[in-house]
PDB file of C-alpha atoms in Angstrom:
ATOM      1  CA  MET A 291      -3.899  -5.738   1.854  1.00 88.00           C
ATOM      2  CA  GLY A 292      -1.949  -2.505   1.597  1.00 90.00           C
ATOM      3  CA  ASP A 293      -4.316  -1.072  -0.990  1.00 91.00           C
ATOM      4  CA  LEU A 294      -7.315  -1.986   1.156  1.00 93.00           C
ATOM      5  CA  LEU A 295      -5.826  -0.320   4.226  1.00 93.00           C
ATOM      6  CA  ARG A 296      -4.712   2.771   2.315  1.00 91.00           C
ATOM      7  CA  ASN A 297      -8.075   3.164   0.547  1.00 93.00           C
ATOM      8  CA  ARG A 298      -9.903   2.995   3.892  1.00 96.00           C
ATOM      9  CA  GLY A 299      -7.470   5.314   5.648  1.00 95.00           C
ATOM     10  CA  LEU A 300      -6.396   2.578   8.049  1.00 97.00           C
ATOM     11  CA  ARG A 301      -3.039   1.526   9.454  1.00 97.00           C
ATOM     12  CA  ILE A 302      -1.924  -1.735  11.034  1.00 97.00           C
ATOM     13  CA  ALA A 303       0.212  -2.817  13.968  1.00 97.00           C
ATOM     14  CA  ALA A 304       0.763  -6.333  15.260  1.00 97.00           C
ATOM     15  CA  ALA A 305       1.875  -8.204  18.342  1.00 96.00           C
ATOM     16  CA  GLU A 306       3.444 -11.496  17.331  1.00 96.00           C
ATOM     17  CA  SER A 307       4.702 -14.485  19.258  1.00 93.00           C
ATOM     18  CA  CYS A 308       5.226 -17.829  17.570  1.00 90.00           C
ATOM     19  CA  THR A 309       5.516 -16.182  14.151  1.00 93.00           C
ATOM     20  CA  GLY A 310       8.628 -14.360  15.374  1.00 94.00           C
ATOM     21  CA  GLY A 311       7.812 -11.266  13.336  1.00 95.00           C
ATOM     22  CA  LEU A 312       7.028 -13.053  10.072  1.00 97.00           C
ATOM     23  CA  PHE A 313       3.644 -11.360   9.644  1.00 96.00           C
ATOM     24  CA  LEU A 314       5.075  -7.840   9.741  1.00 96.00           C
ATOM     25  CA  GLU A 315       8.094  -8.922   7.715  1.00 96.00           C
ATOM     26  CA  ARG A 316       5.742  -9.963   4.931  1.00 95.00           C
ATOM     27  CA  LEU A 317       3.879  -6.670   5.099  1.00 95.00           C
ATOM     28  CA  THR A 318       6.973  -4.475   5.177  1.00 96.00           C
ATOM     29  CA  THR A 319       8.592  -6.046   2.137  1.00 96.00           C
ATOM     30  CA  VAL A 320       5.948  -4.213   0.090  1.00 95.00           C
ATOM     31  CA  SER A 321       7.217  -0.913  -1.266  1.00 94.00           C
ATOM     32  CA  GLY A 322       5.384   1.978   0.373  1.00 94.00           C
ATOM     33  CA  SER A 323       4.201  -0.075   3.331  1.00 95.00           C
ATOM     34  CA  SER A 324       5.306   2.651   5.729  1.00 94.00           C
ATOM     35  CA  ALA A 325       2.097   4.438   4.713  1.00 94.00           C
ATOM     36  CA  TRP A 326       0.000   1.768   6.433  1.00 95.00           C
ATOM     37  CA  VAL A 327       2.284  -0.198   8.792  1.00 97.00           C
ATOM     38  CA  VAL A 328       2.681   1.433  12.206  1.00 96.00           C
ATOM     39  CA  GLY A 329       4.937  -1.166  13.835  1.00 96.00           C
ATOM     40  CA  GLY A 330       4.857  -4.163  16.066  1.00 96.00           C
ATOM     41  CA  VAL A 331       6.185  -6.186  18.950  1.00 96.00           C
ATOM     42  CA  VAL A 332       7.575  -9.702  18.950  1.00 96.00           C
ATOM     43  CA  ALA A 333       6.750 -11.033  22.406  1.00 96.00           C
ATOM     44  CA  TYR A 334       8.048 -14.571  22.378  1.00 93.00           C
ATOM     45  CA  ALA A 335       8.543 -15.136  26.110  1.00 95.00           C
ATOM     46  CA  ASN A 336       5.517 -15.243  28.386  1.00 95.00           C
ATOM     47  CA  ASP A 337       6.935 -12.585  30.716  1.00 96.00           C
ATOM     48  CA  VAL A 338       7.206 -10.167  27.778  1.00 96.00           C
ATOM     49  CA  LYS A 339       3.610 -10.917  26.785  1.00 96.00           C
ATOM     50  CA  ILE A 340       2.488 -10.179  30.343  1.00 96.00           C
ATOM     51  CA  GLU A 341       4.670  -7.141  31.111  1.00 96.00           C
ATOM     52  CA  THR A 342       4.782  -5.430  27.719  1.00 95.00           C
ATOM     53  CA  LEU A 343       1.475  -6.357  26.120  1.00 95.00           C
ATOM     54  CA  GLY A 344      -0.711  -6.799  29.187  1.00 96.00           C
ATOM     55  CA  VAL A 345      -1.703 -10.365  28.356  1.00 96.00           C
ATOM     56  CA  SER A 346      -3.092 -12.070  31.447  1.00 96.00           C
ATOM     57  CA  GLU A 347      -1.455 -15.163  32.874  1.00 95.00           C
ATOM     58  CA  ALA A 348      -4.855 -16.873  32.637  1.00 95.00           C
ATOM     59  CA  ALA A 349      -4.984 -16.226  28.881  1.00 94.00           C
ATOM     60  CA  ILE A 350      -1.504 -17.686  28.430  1.00 92.00           C
ATOM     61  CA  ALA A 351      -2.375 -20.706  30.584  1.00 92.00           C
ATOM     62  CA  SER A 352      -5.543 -21.339  28.595  1.00 92.00           C
ATOM     63  CA  THR A 353      -3.571 -21.696  25.354  1.00 83.00           C
ATOM     64  CA  ALA A 354      -0.779 -23.879  26.743  1.00 73.00           C
ATOM     65  CA  PRO A 355      -0.641 -27.426  25.350  1.00 71.00           C
TER      66      PRO A 355
END
């Protein structure tokens, strides 16, 4: 994925919840990933999703079990 992003001049950032940061952890273990990884947020609690990421309460409610 890093080569694809680098070759296209793209960078990536992620907002994670249930993965607890695993997605970005996997990306950043690659040497040189700072060239294409911008950063991320782990928003596990609903209030963090709402306040920090701007996720609507309706969106959270629609995915609740």
